[in-house]
Amino acid sequence: MENFFTETTTGTMGQPEPQKEVVFQNMDDLDLDKFDNILELEEAEYPQFTLAKNKARFLRMVSWYRSKEEWIEVAPLSGVNKLFKRQTKELEGIRANKMDYEMELETGTLTPSQRSYRKDELKMCKVHEKMAVHLISKLQVKIKSGRR
């Protein structure tokens, strides 16, 4: 099942502009492999969550990760090393939670309400993992460039 549609807009002189992909996520699938950096998405492209707490959590995460990416540019190497260690440890926890939600969903013993909740939490874990991995890779680049 495709998770997006293509929107064509008309440019100047009635000529069609290049097609722009607008992403709307459904509850079941979240294809994060399409995106190198979630932080570069437009607001209309953000993953959709059914739980209000996850919508708010996602927006807080985007803000936090954006500020950390800006901070990396001017941060001392010692601070970058500390954040790298903290993020690496946090990534382990994110992946453990993700695996727990995946296993719970595979059991097939959940009520529809529980299933919906677990799917939303799993989606949040996937998004969080993607942002953490991206930040860790930026931290690694900064650490390597600082050691030369």
mmCIF file of N, CA, C and O in Angstrom, residues 35-83:
data_model
loop_
_atom_site.group_PDB
_atom_site.id
_atom_site.type_symbol
_atom_site.label_atom_id
_atom_site.label_comp_id
_atom_site.label_asym_id
_atom_site.label_seq_id
_atom_site.Cartn_x
_atom_site.Cartn_y
_atom_site.Cartn_z
ATOM 1 N N PHE A 35 13.446 8.822 3.788
ATOM 2 C CA PHE A 35 13.959 10.081 4.292
ATOM 3 C C PHE A 35 15.323 9.903 4.932
ATOM 4 O O PHE A 35 15.508 9.050 5.781
ATOM 5 N N ASP A 36 16.242 10.760 4.523
ATOM 6 C CA ASP A 36 17.565 10.737 5.124
ATOM 7 C C ASP A 36 17.527 11.424 6.485
ATOM 8 O O ASP A 36 18.141 10.978 7.434
ATOM 9 N N ASN A 37 16.769 12.515 6.554
ATOM 10 C CA ASN A 37 16.698 13.290 7.786
ATOM 11 C C ASN A 37 15.261 13.761 8.003
ATOM 12 O O ASN A 37 14.764 14.606 7.265
ATOM 13 N N ILE A 38 14.615 13.243 9.012
ATOM 14 C CA ILE A 38 13.220 13.597 9.317
ATOM 15 C C ILE A 38 13.098 15.091 9.616
ATOM 16 O O ILE A 38 12.066 15.701 9.341
ATOM 17 N N LEU A 39 14.160 15.681 10.124
ATOM 18 C CA LEU A 39 14.117 17.092 10.492
ATOM 19 C C LEU A 39 13.979 18.012 9.288
ATOM 20 O O LEU A 39 13.617 19.168 9.429
ATOM 21 N N GLU A 40 14.255 17.505 8.101
ATOM 22 C CA GLU A 40 14.136 18.314 6.894
ATOM 23 C C GLU A 40 12.743 18.246 6.272
ATOM 24 O O GLU A 40 12.479 18.930 5.286
ATOM 25 N N LEU A 41 11.853 17.443 6.835
ATOM 26 C CA LEU A 41 10.499 17.330 6.302
ATOM 27 C C LEU A 41 9.698 18.595 6.552
ATOM 28 O O LEU A 41 9.891 19.282 7.552
ATOM 29 N N GLU A 42 8.794 18.875 5.638
ATOM 30 C CA GLU A 42 7.836 19.962 5.845
ATOM 31 C C GLU A 42 6.790 19.464 6.840
ATOM 32 O O GLU A 42 6.594 18.263 7.001
ATOM 33 N N GLU A 43 6.093 20.372 7.466
ATOM 34 C CA GLU A 43 5.094 19.982 8.467
ATOM 35 C C GLU A 43 4.028 19.049 7.897
ATOM 36 O O GLU A 43 3.569 18.131 8.565
ATOM 37 N N ALA A 44 3.638 19.263 6.639
ATOM 38 C CA ALA A 44 2.613 18.425 6.013
ATOM 39 C C ALA A 44 3.115 16.994 5.801
ATOM 40 O O ALA A 44 2.324 16.075 5.629
ATOM 41 N N GLU A 45 4.424 16.808 5.834
ATOM 42 C CA GLU A 45 5.014 15.486 5.603
ATOM 43 C C GLU A 45 5.283 14.715 6.885
ATOM 44 O O GLU A 45 5.699 13.563 6.838
ATOM 45 N N TYR A 46 5.059 15.340 8.035
ATOM 46 C CA TYR A 46 5.318 14.677 9.309
ATOM 47 C C TYR A 46 4.477 13.414 9.437
ATOM 48 O O TYR A 46 3.343 13.370 8.965
ATOM 49 N N PRO A 47 5.005 12.409 10.111
ATOM 50 C CA PRO A 47 4.198 11.211 10.382
ATOM 51 C C PRO A 47 2.972 11.574 11.203
ATOM 52 O O PRO A 47 3.036 12.477 12.037
ATOM 53 N N GLN A 48 1.877 10.902 10.941
ATOM 54 C CA GLN A 48 0.640 11.169 11.665
ATOM 55 C C GLN A 48 0.497 10.163 12.808
ATOM 56 O O GLN A 48 0.670 8.970 12.607
ATOM 57 N N PHE A 49 0.193 10.662 13.983
ATOM 58 C CA PHE A 49 -0.011 9.812 15.156
ATOM 59 C C PHE A 49 -1.456 9.929 15.598
ATOM 60 O O PHE A 49 -2.061 10.991 15.479
ATOM 61 N N THR A 50 -1.996 8.841 16.124
ATOM 62 C CA THR A 50 -3.374 8.883 16.604
ATOM 63 C C THR A 50 -3.445 9.369 18.047
ATOM 64 O O THR A 50 -4.446 9.936 18.454
ATOM 65 N N LEU A 51 -2.395 9.152 18.805
ATOM 66 C CA LEU A 51 -2.389 9.575 20.194
ATOM 67 C C LEU A 51 -1.871 11.008 20.300
ATOM 68 O O LEU A 51 -0.804 11.331 19.780
ATOM 69 N N ALA A 52 -2.623 11.845 20.990
ATOM 70 C CA ALA A 52 -2.232 13.253 21.144
ATOM 71 C C ALA A 52 -0.880 13.378 21.835
ATOM 72 O O ALA A 52 -0.072 14.238 21.486
ATOM 73 N N LYS A 53 -0.614 12.492 22.796
ATOM 74 C CA LYS A 53 0.666 12.568 23.512
ATOM 75 C C LYS A 53 1.836 12.308 22.564
ATOM 76 O O LYS A 53 2.899 12.892 22.705
ATOM 77 N N ASN A 54 1.629 11.436 21.554
ATOM 78 C CA ASN A 54 2.702 11.164 20.609
ATOM 79 C C ASN A 54 2.883 12.298 19.613
ATOM 80 O O ASN A 54 3.996 12.570 19.173
ATOM 81 N N LYS A 55 1.800 12.966 19.260
ATOM 82 C CA LYS A 55 1.916 14.141 18.385
ATOM 83 C C LYS A 55 2.765 15.197 19.069
ATOM 84 O O LYS A 55 3.686 15.766 18.480
ATOM 85 N N ALA A 56 2.458 15.466 20.333
ATOM 86 C CA ALA A 56 3.195 16.466 21.100
ATOM 87 C C ALA A 56 4.640 16.012 21.318
ATOM 88 O O ALA A 56 5.574 16.813 21.206
ATOM 89 N N ARG A 57 4.814 14.740 21.633
ATOM 90 C CA ARG A 57 6.158 14.192 21.850
ATOM 91 C C ARG A 57 7.006 14.322 20.591
ATOM 92 O O ARG A 57 8.184 14.688 20.656
ATOM 93 N N PHE A 58 6.404 14.040 19.438
ATOM 94 C CA PHE A 58 7.119 14.137 18.177
ATOM 95 C C PHE A 58 7.590 15.574 17.944
ATOM 96 O O PHE A 58 8.743 15.807 17.581
ATOM 97 N N LEU A 59 6.716 16.543 18.154
ATOM 98 C CA LEU A 59 7.083 17.941 17.943
ATOM 99 C C LEU A 59 8.186 18.382 18.901
ATOM 100 O O LEU A 59 9.094 19.129 18.513
ATOM 101 N N ARG A 60 8.145 17.908 20.146
ATOM 102 C CA ARG A 60 9.218 18.226 21.101
ATOM 103 C C ARG A 60 10.537 17.594 20.651
ATOM 104 O O ARG A 60 11.598 18.216 20.746
ATOM 105 N N MET A 61 10.456 16.353 20.152
ATOM 106 C CA MET A 61 11.660 15.668 19.682
ATOM 107 C C MET A 61 12.274 16.406 18.488
ATOM 108 O O MET A 61 13.492 16.577 18.424
ATOM 109 N N VAL A 62 11.452 16.837 17.559
ATOM 110 C CA VAL A 62 11.945 17.567 16.392
ATOM 111 C C VAL A 62 12.677 18.829 16.855
ATOM 112 O O VAL A 62 13.789 19.120 16.397
ATOM 113 N N SER A 63 12.075 19.547 17.779
ATOM 114 C CA SER A 63 12.692 20.773 18.298
ATOM 115 C C SER A 63 14.029 20.452 18.979
ATOM 116 O O SER A 63 15.032 21.137 18.756
ATOM 117 N N TRP A 64 14.058 19.426 19.816
ATOM 118 C CA TRP A 64 15.267 19.062 20.546
ATOM 119 C C TRP A 64 16.375 18.640 19.583
ATOM 120 O O TRP A 64 17.514 19.106 19.694
ATOM 121 N N TYR A 65 16.055 17.776 18.627
ATOM 122 C CA TYR A 65 17.072 17.296 17.688
ATOM 123 C C TYR A 65 17.573 18.428 16.782
ATOM 124 O O TYR A 65 18.763 18.485 16.466
ATOM 125 N N ARG A 66 16.702 19.331 16.380
ATOM 126 C CA ARG A 66 17.145 20.484 15.579
ATOM 127 C C ARG A 66 18.128 21.346 16.365
ATOM 128 O O ARG A 66 19.149 21.778 15.843
ATOM 129 N N SER A 67 17.803 21.593 17.624
ATOM 130 C CA SER A 67 18.701 22.430 18.435
ATOM 131 C C SER A 67 20.043 21.733 18.653
ATOM 132 O O SER A 67 21.088 22.386 18.653
ATOM 133 N N LYS A 68 20.039 20.431 18.808
ATOM 134 C CA LYS A 68 21.301 19.693 18.979
ATOM 135 C C LYS A 68 22.125 19.730 17.702
ATOM 136 O O LYS A 68 23.353 19.845 17.757
ATOM 137 N N GLU A 69 21.472 19.647 16.547
ATOM 138 C CA GLU A 69 22.219 19.712 15.286
ATOM 139 C C GLU A 69 22.880 21.082 15.124
ATOM 140 O O GLU A 69 24.004 21.171 14.631
ATOM 141 N N GLU A 70 22.193 22.134 15.534
ATOM 142 C CA GLU A 70 22.784 23.473 15.480
ATOM 143 C C GLU A 70 23.921 23.594 16.493
ATOM 144 O O GLU A 70 24.955 24.183 16.215
ATOM 145 N N TRP A 71 23.720 23.031 17.672
ATOM 146 C CA TRP A 71 24.721 23.084 18.737
ATOM 147 C C TRP A 71 26.002 22.373 18.327
ATOM 148 O O TRP A 71 27.099 22.843 18.675
ATOM 149 N N ILE A 72 25.896 21.276 17.600
ATOM 150 C CA ILE A 72 27.077 20.504 17.185
ATOM 151 C C ILE A 72 28.084 21.384 16.446
ATOM 152 O O ILE A 72 29.290 21.221 16.595
ATOM 153 N N GLU A 73 27.581 22.321 15.665
ATOM 154 C CA GLU A 73 28.454 23.179 14.857
ATOM 155 C C GLU A 73 29.427 23.994 15.717
ATOM 156 O O GLU A 73 30.541 24.275 15.290
ATOM 157 N N VAL A 74 29.005 24.392 16.910
ATOM 158 C CA VAL A 74 29.828 25.259 17.752
ATOM 159 C C VAL A 74 30.277 24.592 19.050
ATOM 160 O O VAL A 74 30.985 25.205 19.854
ATOM 161 N N ALA A 75 29.887 23.356 19.261
ATOM 162 C CA ALA A 75 30.140 22.672 20.529
ATOM 163 C C ALA A 75 31.599 22.271 20.690
ATOM 164 O O ALA A 75 32.274 21.931 19.719
ATOM 165 N N PRO A 76 32.068 22.274 21.935
ATOM 166 C CA PRO A 76 33.414 21.754 22.191
ATOM 167 C C PRO A 76 33.415 20.235 22.027
ATOM 168 O O PRO A 76 32.389 19.580 22.208
ATOM 169 N N LEU A 77 34.565 19.708 21.688
ATOM 170 C CA LEU A 77 34.677 18.267 21.440
ATOM 171 C C LEU A 77 34.274 17.445 22.664
ATOM 172 O O LEU A 77 33.652 16.388 22.531
ATOM 173 N N SER A 78 34.569 17.931 23.871
ATOM 174 C CA SER A 78 34.207 17.187 25.085
ATOM 175 C C SER A 78 32.678 17.059 25.209
ATOM 176 O O SER A 78 32.161 16.010 25.593
ATOM 177 N N GLY A 79 31.960 18.131 24.885
ATOM 178 C CA GLY A 79 30.493 18.100 24.938
ATOM 179 C C GLY A 79 29.917 17.180 23.882
ATOM 180 O O GLY A 79 28.935 16.470 24.127
ATOM 181 N N VAL A 80 30.525 17.183 22.706
ATOM 182 C CA VAL A 80 30.075 16.301 21.624
ATOM 183 C C VAL A 80 30.279 14.842 22.027
ATOM 184 O O VAL A 80 29.402 14.004 21.802
ATOM 185 N N ASN A 81 31.429 14.544 22.659
ATOM 186 C CA ASN A 81 31.686 13.172 23.124
ATOM 187 C C ASN A 81 30.657 12.724 24.151
ATOM 188 O O ASN A 81 30.178 11.594 24.110
ATOM 189 N N LYS A 82 30.327 13.613 25.087
ATOM 190 C CA LYS A 82 29.326 13.278 26.113
ATOM 191 C C LYS A 82 27.963 12.994 25.476
ATOM 192 O O LYS A 82 27.290 12.024 25.829
ATOM 193 N N LEU A 83 27.558 13.873 24.553
ATOM 194 C CA LEU A 83 26.260 13.680 23.893
ATOM 195 C C LEU A 83 26.268 12.397 23.069
ATOM 196 O O LEU A 83 25.269 11.676 23.035
#
